[in-house]
Coordinates of C-alpha atoms and ligand atoms in Angstrom, one line a residue:
X1 CA 107.1 58.4 167.7
X2 CA 107.8 61.6 164.9
X3 CA 105.1 61.4 161.8
X4 CA 106.2 62.4 158.7
X5 CA 106.0 61.3 155.4
X6 CA 107.5 58.4 153.8
X7 CA 108.3 57.2 150.4
X8 CA 110.3 53.8 149.0
X9 CA 111.8 53.8 145.4
X10 CA 112.5 50.5 143.6
X11 CA 113.9 49.4 140.4
X12 CA 111.9 47.6 137.7
X13 CA 113.3 43.7 139.0
X14 CA 114.3 41.8 135.6
X15 CA 112.9 38.0 136.2
X16 CA 109.3 36.7 137.3
X17 CA 110.9 35.6 140.7
X18 CA 112.1 39.3 141.2
X19 CA 108.8 40.3 140.7
X20 CA 107.5 37.7 143.2
X21 CA 109.8 39.1 145.6
X22 CA 109.3 42.7 144.7
X23 CA 105.6 41.8 145.7
X24 CA 106.8 40.5 149.2
X25 CA 108.4 43.3 149.5
X26 CA 105.6 45.9 148.4
X27 CA 103.8 44.1 150.9
X28 CA 106.1 44.6 154.3
X29 CA 107.0 48.0 153.9
X30 CA 102.7 48.8 153.0
X31 CA 102.1 47.3 156.1
X32 CA 105.1 48.4 158.3
X33 CA 105.7 52.4 157.1
X34 CA 102.2 52.7 155.4
X35 CA 104.2 54.9 153.0
X36 CA 102.9 58.0 150.6
X37 CA 104.0 56.5 147.4
X38 CA 106.1 54.2 146.5
X39 CA 108.4 54.9 143.4
X40 CA 110.1 52.9 139.9
X41 CA 113.1 54.1 138.1
X42 CA 113.4 54.5 134.8
X43 CA 116.6 53.6 132.3
X44 CA 117.6 56.9 130.7
X45 CA 116.8 56.1 126.8
X46 CA 113.7 54.1 127.7
X47 CA 116.2 51.1 128.0
X48 CA 113.4 49.7 131.5
X49 CA 110.9 51.2 129.9
X50 CA 108.8 47.7 129.8
X51 CA 109.7 46.6 132.8
X52 CA 109.2 49.9 134.4
X53 CA 105.8 49.9 133.2
X54 CA 105.0 46.3 134.4
X55 CA 106.1 47.3 137.9
X56 CA 104.7 50.8 138.0
X57 CA 101.2 48.8 137.0
X58 CA 101.5 46.0 139.5
X59 CA 102.2 48.3 142.1
X60 CA 99.5 50.9 141.4
X61 CA 96.5 48.1 141.1
X62 CA 98.1 46.0 143.6
X63 CA 100.1 47.5 146.5
X64 CA 97.6 49.7 147.9
X65 CA 99.9 52.2 147.9
X66 CA 99.9 55.0 144.6
X67 CA 103.2 54.1 141.9
X68 CA 105.4 57.3 141.2
X69 CA 106.9 56.5 137.6
X70 CA 110.2 58.0 137.6
X71 CA 110.8 59.4 133.8
X72 CA 114.1 60.2 132.1
X73 CA 113.7 62.4 129.3
X74 CA 117.1 62.1 127.6
X75 CA 117.2 60.3 124.6
X76 CA 113.4 60.7 124.0
X77 CA 111.6 62.5 121.5
X78 CA 108.1 65.0 122.4
X79 CA 106.0 62.2 120.8
X80 CA 107.4 59.1 122.9
X81 CA 106.8 61.2 126.6
X82 CA 103.7 62.0 125.7
X83 CA 102.2 58.8 125.0
X84 CA 104.1 57.6 128.6
X85 CA 102.2 60.5 130.0
X86 CA 99.0 59.2 128.4
X87 CA 99.4 55.3 129.7
X88 CA 100.1 56.7 132.9
X89 CA 97.6 59.0 133.1
X90 CA 95.0 56.3 132.0
X91 CA 96.6 53.9 134.9
X92 CA 95.4 57.0 137.0
X93 CA 99.0 57.6 138.2
X94 CA 99.0 61.2 139.5
X95 CA 102.5 61.8 140.7
X96 CA 105.8 61.5 138.3
X97 CA 109.4 61.8 139.3
X98 CA 110.7 63.8 136.1
X99 CA 114.6 63.5 135.5
X100 CA 116.9 64.1 132.7
X101 CA 118.7 60.6 132.9
X102 CA 121.9 59.7 131.4
X103 CA 122.5 59.0 127.7
X104 CA 123.7 55.4 128.2
X105 CA 127.4 54.8 126.7
X106 CA 126.5 54.5 122.7
X107 CA 123.6 56.5 122.1
X108 CA 124.4 59.4 120.9
X109 CA 121.1 61.8 120.0
X110 CA 120.1 63.6 123.2
X111 CA 116.9 63.4 121.4
X112 CA 114.5 66.7 121.9
X113 CA 114.9 67.1 125.3
X114 CA 118.0 68.5 126.7
X115 CA 117.6 69.1 130.8
X116 CA 115.1 68.0 133.1
X117 CA 113.4 71.3 133.3
X118 CA 112.5 70.7 129.9
X119 CA 110.4 67.8 130.7
X120 CA 108.6 69.6 133.6
X121 CA 107.7 72.1 131.3
X122 CA 106.3 69.7 128.3
X123 CA 104.8 67.7 131.4
X124 CA 102.4 70.6 132.0
X125 CA 102.0 71.7 128.6
X126 CA 100.7 68.2 127.8
X127 CA 99.2 67.2 131.4
X128 CA 98.5 70.5 132.7
X129 CA 98.1 70.1 136.2
X130 CA 97.1 65.8 136.6
X131 CA 100.8 64.8 138.0
X132 CA 101.9 66.2 141.1
X133 CA 105.6 66.2 140.3
X134 CA 109.0 65.7 142.0
X135 CA 112.7 66.6 140.6
X136 CA 115.8 65.7 141.6
X137 CA 118.1 67.6 143.7
X138 CA 121.8 67.8 144.7
X139 CA 123.4 68.9 148.6
X140 CA 126.5 67.9 147.1
X141 CA 126.3 69.3 143.7
X142 CA 125.5 67.4 140.3
X143 CA 128.6 66.3 138.9
X144 CA 128.3 67.9 136.0
X145 CA 127.4 71.3 137.3
X146 CA 129.6 74.3 136.3
X147 CA 129.3 75.6 140.4
X148 CA 127.0 75.2 143.2
X149 CA 126.0 78.7 142.2
X150 CA 125.1 77.2 138.8
X151 CA 123.1 73.8 139.9
X152 CA 121.1 76.7 142.5
X153 CA 120.2 78.6 139.5
X154 CA 119.3 75.2 137.0
X155 CA 117.6 73.6 140.2
X156 CA 115.5 77.0 140.6
X157 CA 114.5 76.4 136.5
X158 CA 112.7 73.2 137.0
X159 CA 110.9 74.5 140.0
X160 CA 109.4 77.4 138.1
X161 CA 108.7 74.9 135.0
X162 CA 106.2 73.5 137.5
X163 CA 107.8 70.6 139.7
X164 CA 106.0 70.6 142.7
X165 CA 108.8 68.8 145.2
X166 CA 111.9 67.5 145.0
X167 CA 114.0 64.2 146.1
X168 CA 117.6 64.6 146.7
X169 CA 120.5 62.5 145.8
X170 CA 121.7 60.5 148.9
X171 CA 124.2 61.7 151.3
X172 CA 125.7 61.1 154.5
X173 CA 126.8 64.8 155.4
X174 CA 123.6 66.5 156.7
X175 CA 125.3 69.5 156.8
X176 CA 125.0 69.3 152.6
X177 CA 121.4 68.9 152.9
X178 CA 121.0 71.8 155.9
X179 CA 122.9 74.6 153.9
X180 CA 121.1 73.7 150.5
X181 CA 117.6 73.8 152.2
X182 CA 118.7 77.3 153.0
X183 CA 120.5 78.3 150.0
X184 CA 117.2 77.3 148.3
X185 CA 115.3 79.5 151.1
X186 CA 117.2 82.4 150.1
X187 CA 116.7 82.2 146.2
X188 CA 113.1 81.9 146.9
X189 CA 112.3 78.1 146.0
X190 CA 110.1 77.3 148.2
X191 CA 108.8 73.5 147.6
X192 CA 109.5 70.7 149.7
X193 CA 112.8 69.0 149.2
X194 CA 113.0 65.5 150.7
X195 CA 116.3 64.0 151.9
X196 CA 116.7 60.4 149.9
X197 CA 117.8 57.8 152.1
X198 CA 120.2 55.3 151.0
X199 CA 121.0 52.2 153.5
X200 CA 124.2 50.8 153.9
X201 CA 124.0 46.6 153.1
X202 CA 127.4 46.5 150.8
X203 CA 130.1 49.0 150.3
X204 CA 131.3 47.3 146.9
X205 CA 128.2 48.5 145.5
X206 CA 127.6 51.6 147.3
X207 CA 131.2 52.6 146.7
X208 CA 130.5 52.0 143.2
X209 CA 127.8 53.9 143.1
X210 CA 128.7 57.0 145.2
X211 CA 131.6 57.2 142.2
X212 CA 129.3 56.7 139.4
X213 CA 126.5 59.6 140.8
X214 CA 128.8 61.6 142.6
X215 CA 127.2 61.2 146.0
X216 CA 129.9 61.7 148.7
X217 CA 131.4 58.5 150.6
X218 CA 132.7 60.7 153.2
X219 CA 136.8 59.5 153.9
X220 CA 135.8 58.4 157.8
X221 CA 133.0 56.7 156.7
X222 CA 135.0 54.6 153.6
X223 CA 137.9 53.6 155.8
X224 CA 135.1 52.6 158.9
X225 CA 133.6 50.5 156.2
X226 CA 136.8 48.8 154.5
X227 CA 137.4 47.1 157.8
X228 CA 134.5 44.9 157.5
X229 CA 135.9 43.2 154.7
X230 CA 134.2 39.9 154.1
X231 CA 132.3 40.5 157.5
X232 CA 129.0 41.3 156.1
X233 CA 126.8 41.3 159.2
X234 CA 129.3 43.9 161.3
X235 CA 128.9 46.3 158.1
X236 CA 125.1 46.3 158.3
X237 CA 125.1 46.7 161.7
X238 CA 127.9 50.2 161.6
X239 CA 125.9 50.8 158.5
X240 CA 122.3 50.5 160.2
X241 CA 123.7 53.1 163.2
X242 CA 125.4 55.9 160.6
X243 CA 121.8 55.6 158.7
X244 CA 119.4 55.6 161.4
X245 CA 121.2 58.3 163.1
X246 CA 121.3 60.6 160.2
X247 CA 117.7 59.9 159.5
X248 CA 116.6 60.5 163.3
X249 CA 119.2 63.8 162.6
X250 CA 117.0 65.1 159.3
X251 CA 113.4 64.5 161.3
X252 CA 115.0 67.1 163.6
X253 CA 116.6 69.4 161.2
X254 CA 113.1 69.3 159.7
X255 CA 113.1 67.5 156.8
X256 CA 109.4 67.5 155.1
X257 CA 109.5 63.6 154.6
X258 CA 112.2 60.7 153.8
X259 CA 112.3 58.8 150.5
X260 CA 114.1 55.4 150.7
X261 CA 116.7 54.3 147.9
X262 CA 115.5 50.5 149.2
X263 CA 117.1 48.4 146.3
X264 CA 114.1 46.0 146.7
X265 CA 114.8 45.2 150.1
X266 CA 112.5 46.1 153.3
X267 CA 114.0 44.7 156.4
X268 CA 117.0 47.2 156.4
X269 CA 114.6 50.1 155.6
X270 CA 112.1 49.2 158.6
X271 CA 114.7 49.2 161.0
X272 CA 116.3 52.0 160.3
X273 CA 112.4 54.1 160.5
X274 CA 112.0 52.2 163.8
X275 CA 115.4 53.0 164.9
X276 CA 114.6 56.7 164.3
X277 CA 112.0 57.3 165.5
X278 CA 109.6 58.0 162.8
X279 CA 107.5 54.3 163.5
X280 CA 106.0 53.0 166.7
X281 CA 108.9 50.8 168.9
X282 CA 108.3 47.2 167.8
X283 CA 107.2 47.4 164.4
X284 CA 108.3 44.1 162.7
Ligands
FAD1 P1 119.1 68.2 135.3 O1 118.2 68.8 136.2 O2 118.5 68.9 134.1 O3 120.5 68.7 135.7 C1 121.6 68.1 134.7 C2 122.8 68.5 135.1 O4 122.2 69.6 134.0 C3 123.0 69.3 136.3 O5 124.8 69.6 136.0 C4 122.5 71.4 135.9 O6 123.0 72.2 136.7 C5 122.4 71.0 134.7 N1 121.8 72.1 133.8 C6 120.5 71.8 134.1 N2 119.7 72.9 133.5 C7 120.9 73.8 132.8 C8 120.7 74.6 131.7 N3 120.0 75.6 131.0 N4 122.2 75.0 131.0 C9 123.2 74.2 131.5 N5 123.3 73.7 132.3 C10 121.8 73.4 133.1 N6 118.0 58.3 136.4 C11 118.0 57.8 135.6 O7 118.4 57.5 134.2 N7 116.4 57.1 136.3 C12 116.0 57.2 137.0 O8 115.2 56.3 137.3 C13 116.5 58.1 138.2 N8 116.0 58.0 139.4 C14 117.0 59.3 140.1 C15 116.0 59.9 141.3 C16 116.4 60.8 142.2 C17 115.8 61.1 143.6 C18 117.4 61.3 141.5 C19 118.6 62.1 142.6 C20 118.3 60.8 140.6 C21 118.2 60.1 139.8 N9 118.1 60.1 138.8 C22 117.7 58.6 137.6 C23 119.7 60.1 137.8 C24 119.5 61.1 137.5 O9 118.8 61.0 135.9 C25 120.8 61.7 137.1 O10 121.6 62.2 138.1 C26 121.3 63.0 135.8 O11 122.8 63.0 135.4 C27 120.8 64.4 136.2 O12 119.3 63.9 136.2 P2 118.3 65.5 136.6 O13 117.5 64.8 136.1 O14 118.9 65.9 138.0 O15 119.4 66.5 135.4

C-alpha cells in the first residue's frame, strides 16, 4: 500500500433526499479513505451559492474532514466575493479552490474578474495567507487557450498570484499529465499538481461532460465504452479497470496526491483506491 493524500469533490445536492445521501457518502468515504479534504463545487455566476454554502457548512461541521469550497469569480463583484470569503473564514474554512468559471448562457456581464489569477490576487489582498488556495490545471490544455504555451504562461500567473497547489481537469492519458508536470518544472512552477480522476460509470454522461469541458476521451476508450450499450455492469467493470490502472500509474509516476471527481458516489472511488494500491487490501 502506498500512502498518498486523497481528496474528494462533490456537487451541492438539490433536495433533502440528496443531502441525506451525501451525508452517508461522506461518512463512508471518511471511514475508508481518510481524505485530506472534501471539496464542493460552486456554480458560476453564483447559481448554486446557497446550496454550495449549506453543503460546505454540513461537511465542515459534521464530516470530520475539512471542507474546501470552490469559488468561481466570473459574473461576481469584488464585494460579493469578499462577503463569501468572510463567511467561509468565519466557518473555519482554510482551503479554497479558486476558479474563473464560465458565464452561464444568457448572462452577459463578466463582473469584476476576468481570470482566475485575478481572483487569487484578490483573495490574497482580502484574506492574506488565511486560505490555502488550489487552482485548476489542464494537462490537455484549456479549450479557450490560444495554444499550449499561452495556457502554461497563464497557469504560471495564477501560481505567482499566490496559489499553493493545483488540481487538474480529468484525463485518461497519463502522458498528457507527465508532460504537463515536466513543462511546469521547466518553467519553475513548483506547486503540487494533483491529478483529478474521473471514474467511468456512465458513458453518455461522461461523453457529454468531456465534450463540454474539453477533456479528451481517447478514441480507443470511446469505441470500447460504446460497445457496452445498455450493459451498465459490464461498462462499470471495464471503466473500473481503466481508472484503477490510471490511478496506480499516476502514483508510480510520483503524483503528489489524488483528487476524485466523485459525482456524489462513494463505492466506485473506494474500489479504485483499493485496486490501485492506495488503500489497505480488503478496505470496504
Ligand atoms: P483561468 O485560469 O482564468 O483560465 C481560463 C482561460 O483563460 C484559459 O484558456 C487561460 O489560458 C486563459 N487566460 C488566463 N489568463 C489569461 C490572460 N491574462 N489573458 C488571456 N487569457 C488568459 N467551474 C465552476 O463553475 N464551478 C466549479 O466548482 C468548478 N470546479 C472546477 C474544479 C476543477 C479541479 C477544474 C479543473 C475545473 C473546475 N471548474 C469549475 C471549471 C472551470 O471553471 C472552467 O474550466 C473555466 O472555463 C476556467 O476556469 P479556470 O479557473 O481554469 O480559469
